[in-house]
Structures are given as C-alpha cells and as structure tokens.
Amino acid sequence: MDKNKLIRKTITEQGLIPLYFHPDPDTCIGVMKALYAGGVRVVEFTNRGAAAQDNFEAMLKVRDKECKDLLLGIGTIKTKKDAKAFIRSGADFIIAPGMIEEVAETVHKEEMLWIPGCMTTTEIIKAEQAGASLIKLFPGNLLGPGFMSAIRELFPDLLFMPTGGVEAEKENLFAWFRSGVSAVGMGSKLITKTVLEEKKYDELTAAASAALQLIKEVR
C-alpha cells in the first residue's frame, strides 16, 4: 500500500483528526504524546505562528523515537513557500484552509496527500479536478451535516472531513457520520484551552480515547 492510501485509510478508520498549534515546543510534544496515548494515530499540527516550523520539527524528532506509527501532517498551508518548507521538514500530508492551486501543484509534485478546505460545490469540483481525494469541509459549523447530505451523491469518489465546530458529543457526531463524512477534524473542542495552559495531558488522553470510542459507536 502506498503512503497516501495508508494515510487515507488511517484517517477513515480513526474517523478523527485532532488539530492544534501552540508556541511552546514542549507543550506541542506533550499534546502529541497525550493524543498518541489515547489511541490517536494521525494528527494535524497547524501552521499558525512564527514557531510553527521549529516546533513541528521538534515533534517529528520525538515522533520518530517514541510514536513511530503516528502520521503527522501540517495544516493551514496557504502558500507554495510554506508547502515546500514543511515538505522538507518531513510532513506526512498537507492540509490547506482553501482550494489553493499553487499548494496543490507543489504537494502533488512530491506525490503527497493534499487535503484542501472547501465551502462550496464549485470549490469541491475544482479541488477534485486538481487531484484531491479527501476534502476538508470548512467551516463545518456553518455548513452543517445538512450540506454534506445534500452534496454526497454529487461526489461519489471523494472522502469528506468537516472541521470547525465539530463537537465530541454523540448527537453531533452521529449527525455528521450519518450525512456521509469519513472523518471529522477536531481542534479546541478536544484539545481545550485548559489542557494547553495547565498541561492536563492525562485529561486529553482520556478525552481522545472517549472521542474515538464515540465515533465507533455512532458509525
């Protein structure tokens, strides 16, 4: 199985991509290890601060020693320059907040998985034509499961993952998976401000494990 197929399979089986950023490298590593301990095997770190690349590289070093089967991708990639930089760093996959052609071209040249953010059917069609196989529905809280249900039959060959406002709560997850998504992205609803500020990693491990179990139940 090639790497991109493995990543898509892992995302689909896990049903969840946790995502976060923090300026402190030790906190970034602590969160990653806590998620891993909770059963998470694919994570998105977001490129949202000056320290993002250094912290990402520090995370990769720990991943390679302690969490070898963890797939670590980078999100919020908006430019060709950033895509190239994080590909050099060793990202397993690239997530963009929108349908950005120069990012798609850069990632595909490296034969890597590119996951673009889309909000309309036009954007989804453009992303599909540009080679996307997995679409990030963003922002998920504005689109809602009803949007996914309405477009599902238009795109039988694509996988979908809403991100933004997805709750680690049974009713919300059931609505999303019933609508046809393959996974959900979850940021602050899972990796809370309290966890980050107070380094409550045991709580995060428990929350991640509970979220994965809940997804199994609602499918």
Short mmCIF file of C-alpha atoms in Angstrom, two decimals:
data_model
loop_
_atom_site.label_atom_id
_atom_site.label_comp_id
_atom_site.label_asym_id
_atom_site.label_seq_id
_atom_site.Cartn_x
_atom_site.Cartn_y
_atom_site.Cartn_z
CA MET A 1 0.00 0.00 0.00
CA ASP A 2 1.43 3.41 -0.94
CA LYS A 3 1.77 6.07 1.73
CA ASN A 4 -1.13 8.24 0.59
CA LYS A 5 -3.50 5.27 0.60
CA LEU A 6 -2.25 4.37 4.07
CA ILE A 7 -2.90 7.90 5.32
CA ARG A 8 -6.43 7.97 3.88
CA LYS A 9 -7.11 4.53 5.35
CA THR A 10 -5.83 5.59 8.78
CA ILE A 11 -7.88 8.79 8.73
CA THR A 12 -11.02 6.90 7.69
CA GLU A 13 -10.55 4.11 10.24
CA GLN A 14 -9.76 6.55 13.05
CA GLY A 15 -12.59 8.85 11.98
CA LEU A 16 -10.88 11.79 13.65
CA ILE A 17 -8.01 14.19 13.05
CA PRO A 18 -7.10 16.22 16.14
CA LEU A 19 -5.56 19.59 15.23
CA TYR A 20 -3.75 22.22 17.25
CA PHE A 21 -0.97 24.80 17.49
CA HIS A 22 1.00 26.09 20.45
CA PRO A 23 4.06 28.37 20.52
CA ASP A 24 5.85 26.28 23.15
CA PRO A 25 7.60 23.19 21.74
CA ASP A 26 7.34 21.19 24.95
CA THR A 27 3.59 21.74 25.02
CA CYS A 28 3.33 20.70 21.36
CA ILE A 29 5.18 17.49 22.13
CA GLY A 30 3.19 16.86 25.31
CA VAL A 31 -0.11 17.17 23.44
CA MET A 32 1.10 14.87 20.67
CA LYS A 33 2.17 12.20 23.16
CA ALA A 34 -1.10 12.51 25.09
CA LEU A 35 -3.13 12.04 21.91
CA TYR A 36 -1.00 9.05 20.95
CA ALA A 37 -1.55 7.50 24.39
CA GLY A 38 -5.29 7.89 23.80
CA GLY A 39 -5.12 5.82 20.61
CA VAL A 40 -4.73 8.58 18.02
CA ARG A 41 -2.54 7.64 15.05
CA VAL A 42 -2.94 10.68 12.79
CA VAL A 43 -2.59 14.32 13.86
CA GLU A 44 -2.65 17.73 12.18
CA PHE A 45 -0.35 20.41 13.57
CA THR A 46 -1.41 23.86 12.34
CA ASN A 47 0.92 26.43 10.82
CA ARG A 48 -0.35 29.40 12.78
CA GLY A 49 2.61 31.06 14.41
CA ALA A 50 6.24 32.06 13.94
CA ALA A 51 7.40 28.99 15.87
CA ALA A 52 5.31 26.53 13.84
CA GLN A 53 8.08 25.02 11.72
CA ASP A 54 10.62 24.70 14.54
CA ASN A 55 8.01 23.14 16.80
CA PHE A 56 6.84 20.80 14.06
CA GLU A 57 10.39 19.58 13.51
CA ALA A 58 10.82 19.03 17.25
CA MET A 59 7.60 17.00 17.26
CA LEU A 60 8.82 14.89 14.34
CA LYS A 61 12.03 14.01 16.20
CA VAL A 62 10.04 12.76 19.19
CA ARG A 63 7.54 11.01 16.91
CA ASP A 64 10.34 9.11 15.20
CA LYS A 65 11.66 7.85 18.55
CA GLU A 66 8.53 7.32 20.64
CA CYS A 67 5.44 7.25 18.39
CA LYS A 68 6.73 5.62 15.22
CA ASP A 69 3.35 4.71 13.72
CA LEU A 70 1.91 8.22 14.19
CA LEU A 71 1.16 10.11 10.97
CA LEU A 72 1.90 13.81 11.45
CA GLY A 73 0.57 16.31 8.94
CA ILE A 74 0.71 20.09 8.73
CA GLY A 75 -2.33 22.30 8.30
CA THR A 76 -3.08 25.93 7.41
CA ILE A 77 -0.73 25.81 4.43
CA LYS A 78 -1.65 28.75 2.19
CA THR A 79 1.43 29.26 0.01
CA LYS A 80 3.83 27.31 -2.18
CA LYS A 81 6.69 28.53 0.02
CA ASP A 82 5.16 27.10 3.20
CA ALA A 83 4.26 23.85 1.46
CA LYS A 84 7.87 23.39 0.32
CA ALA A 85 9.23 24.24 3.77
CA PHE A 86 7.08 21.72 5.64
CA ILE A 87 7.60 19.04 3.00
CA ARG A 88 11.34 19.45 3.57
CA SER A 89 10.74 19.19 7.32
CA GLY A 90 9.09 15.80 6.84
CA ALA A 91 5.31 16.34 6.97
CA ASP A 92 3.32 13.21 6.11
CA PHE A 93 0.50 15.17 4.47
CA ILE A 94 -0.57 18.76 3.78
CA ILE A 95 -3.90 20.39 4.72
CA ALA A 96 -4.94 23.77 3.31
CA PRO A 97 -7.73 26.06 4.54
CA GLY A 98 -8.85 26.64 0.94
CA MET A 99 -8.55 25.49 -2.66
CA ILE A 100 -5.09 26.90 -3.46
CA GLU A 101 -3.71 25.78 -6.82
CA GLU A 102 -0.04 26.53 -6.12
CA VAL A 103 -0.18 24.43 -2.97
CA ALA A 104 -1.87 21.58 -4.83
CA GLU A 105 0.78 21.62 -7.55
CA THR A 106 3.63 21.73 -5.05
CA VAL A 107 2.29 18.84 -2.98
CA HIS A 108 1.43 16.69 -5.97
CA LYS A 109 4.95 17.10 -7.40
CA GLU A 110 6.12 15.30 -4.26
CA GLU A 111 3.35 12.69 -4.70
CA MET A 112 1.99 13.54 -1.25
CA LEU A 113 -1.56 13.73 0.07
CA TRP A 114 -3.13 17.18 -0.23
CA ILE A 115 -6.34 17.93 1.68
CA PRO A 116 -7.93 21.26 0.65
CA GLY A 117 -10.56 23.18 2.56
CA CYS A 118 -13.78 23.81 0.60
CA MET A 119 -17.04 25.57 1.36
CA THR A 120 -18.96 25.38 -1.94
CA THR A 121 -19.67 22.80 -4.63
CA THR A 122 -17.65 24.90 -7.09
CA GLU A 123 -14.61 24.73 -4.81
CA ILE A 124 -15.08 20.98 -4.34
CA ILE A 125 -15.26 20.45 -8.12
CA LYS A 126 -12.08 22.50 -8.63
CA ALA A 127 -10.35 20.54 -5.86
CA GLU A 128 -11.41 17.23 -7.38
CA GLN A 129 -10.14 18.34 -10.80
CA ALA A 130 -6.86 19.37 -9.14
CA GLY A 131 -6.38 15.86 -7.76
CA ALA A 132 -7.89 15.96 -4.27
CA SER A 133 -9.24 12.70 -2.89
CA LEU A 134 -10.16 13.96 0.60
CA ILE A 135 -11.92 17.29 1.16
CA LYS A 136 -11.91 19.31 4.36
CA LEU A 137 -15.37 20.90 4.71
CA PHE A 138 -14.59 24.24 6.34
CA PRO A 139 -16.00 25.81 8.39
CA GLY A 140 -18.03 22.79 9.42
CA ASN A 141 -20.20 24.63 11.94
CA LEU A 142 -21.51 26.97 9.23
CA LEU A 143 -22.05 24.25 6.62
CA GLY A 144 -23.56 21.59 8.90
CA PRO A 145 -24.44 17.92 8.25
CA GLY A 146 -27.33 19.01 6.01
CA PHE A 147 -24.87 20.40 3.47
CA MET A 148 -22.95 17.13 3.43
CA SER A 149 -26.14 15.13 2.93
CA ALA A 150 -27.17 17.37 0.04
CA ILE A 151 -23.90 17.04 -1.89
CA ARG A 152 -22.90 13.47 -1.06
CA GLU A 153 -24.28 11.90 -4.24
CA LEU A 154 -22.57 14.54 -6.41
CA PHE A 155 -19.12 13.37 -5.35
CA PRO A 156 -19.14 9.57 -5.04
CA ASP A 157 -15.36 9.28 -5.41
CA LEU A 158 -14.39 11.80 -2.71
CA LEU A 159 -13.94 11.48 1.04
CA PHE A 160 -15.09 14.35 3.28
CA MET A 161 -13.98 15.65 6.68
CA PRO A 162 -15.71 18.61 8.36
CA THR A 163 -13.52 20.81 10.54
CA GLY A 164 -14.56 23.72 12.72
CA GLY A 165 -17.14 23.46 15.47
CA VAL A 166 -17.42 19.66 15.46
CA GLU A 167 -18.34 18.56 18.98
CA ALA A 168 -17.04 15.50 20.85
CA GLU A 169 -20.67 14.70 21.60
CA LYS A 170 -22.79 11.78 20.43
CA GLU A 171 -25.64 13.62 18.73
CA ASN A 172 -23.32 15.92 16.76
CA LEU A 173 -21.01 13.11 15.67
CA PHE A 174 -23.95 10.89 14.73
CA ALA A 175 -25.38 13.65 12.51
CA TRP A 176 -22.08 14.14 10.72
CA PHE A 177 -21.32 10.47 10.10
CA ARG A 178 -24.91 9.76 9.06
CA SER A 179 -24.56 12.55 6.48
CA GLY A 180 -21.69 10.68 4.82
CA VAL A 181 -18.41 12.05 6.16
CA SER A 182 -15.40 9.74 6.51
CA ALA A 183 -13.84 11.58 9.45
CA VAL A 184 -14.06 14.80 11.46
CA GLY A 185 -11.41 17.35 12.35
CA MET A 186 -11.46 18.49 15.96
CA GLY A 187 -9.44 21.31 17.50
CA SER A 188 -10.35 23.26 20.62
CA LYS A 189 -13.41 21.10 21.30
CA LEU A 190 -10.96 18.28 22.07
CA ILE A 191 -7.66 19.99 22.86
CA THR A 192 -9.07 22.64 25.15
CA LYS A 193 -7.51 25.88 26.34
CA THR A 194 -7.36 24.42 29.85
CA VAL A 195 -5.44 21.36 28.63
CA LEU A 196 -2.93 23.59 26.86
CA GLU A 197 -2.50 26.15 29.61
CA GLU A 198 -2.42 23.73 32.54
CA LYS A 199 -0.80 20.81 30.69
CA LYS A 200 -3.57 18.40 31.68
CA TYR A 201 -2.29 15.69 29.39
CA ASP A 202 -3.96 12.82 31.26
CA GLU A 203 -7.31 14.52 30.69
CA LEU A 204 -6.52 14.87 26.99
CA THR A 205 -5.57 11.21 26.70
CA ALA A 206 -8.90 10.26 28.27
CA ALA A 207 -10.82 12.70 26.06
CA ALA A 208 -9.15 11.41 22.90
CA SER A 209 -9.88 7.81 23.82
CA ALA A 210 -13.50 8.69 24.59
CA ALA A 211 -13.90 10.55 21.27
CA LEU A 212 -12.54 7.60 19.30
CA GLN A 213 -14.90 5.24 21.11
CA LEU A 214 -17.85 7.57 20.50
CA ILE A 215 -17.08 7.64 16.78
CA LYS A 216 -17.08 3.84 16.70
CA GLU A 217 -20.49 3.83 18.40
CA VAL A 218 -22.16 6.35 16.07
CA ARG A 219 -20.96 4.79 12.82
#
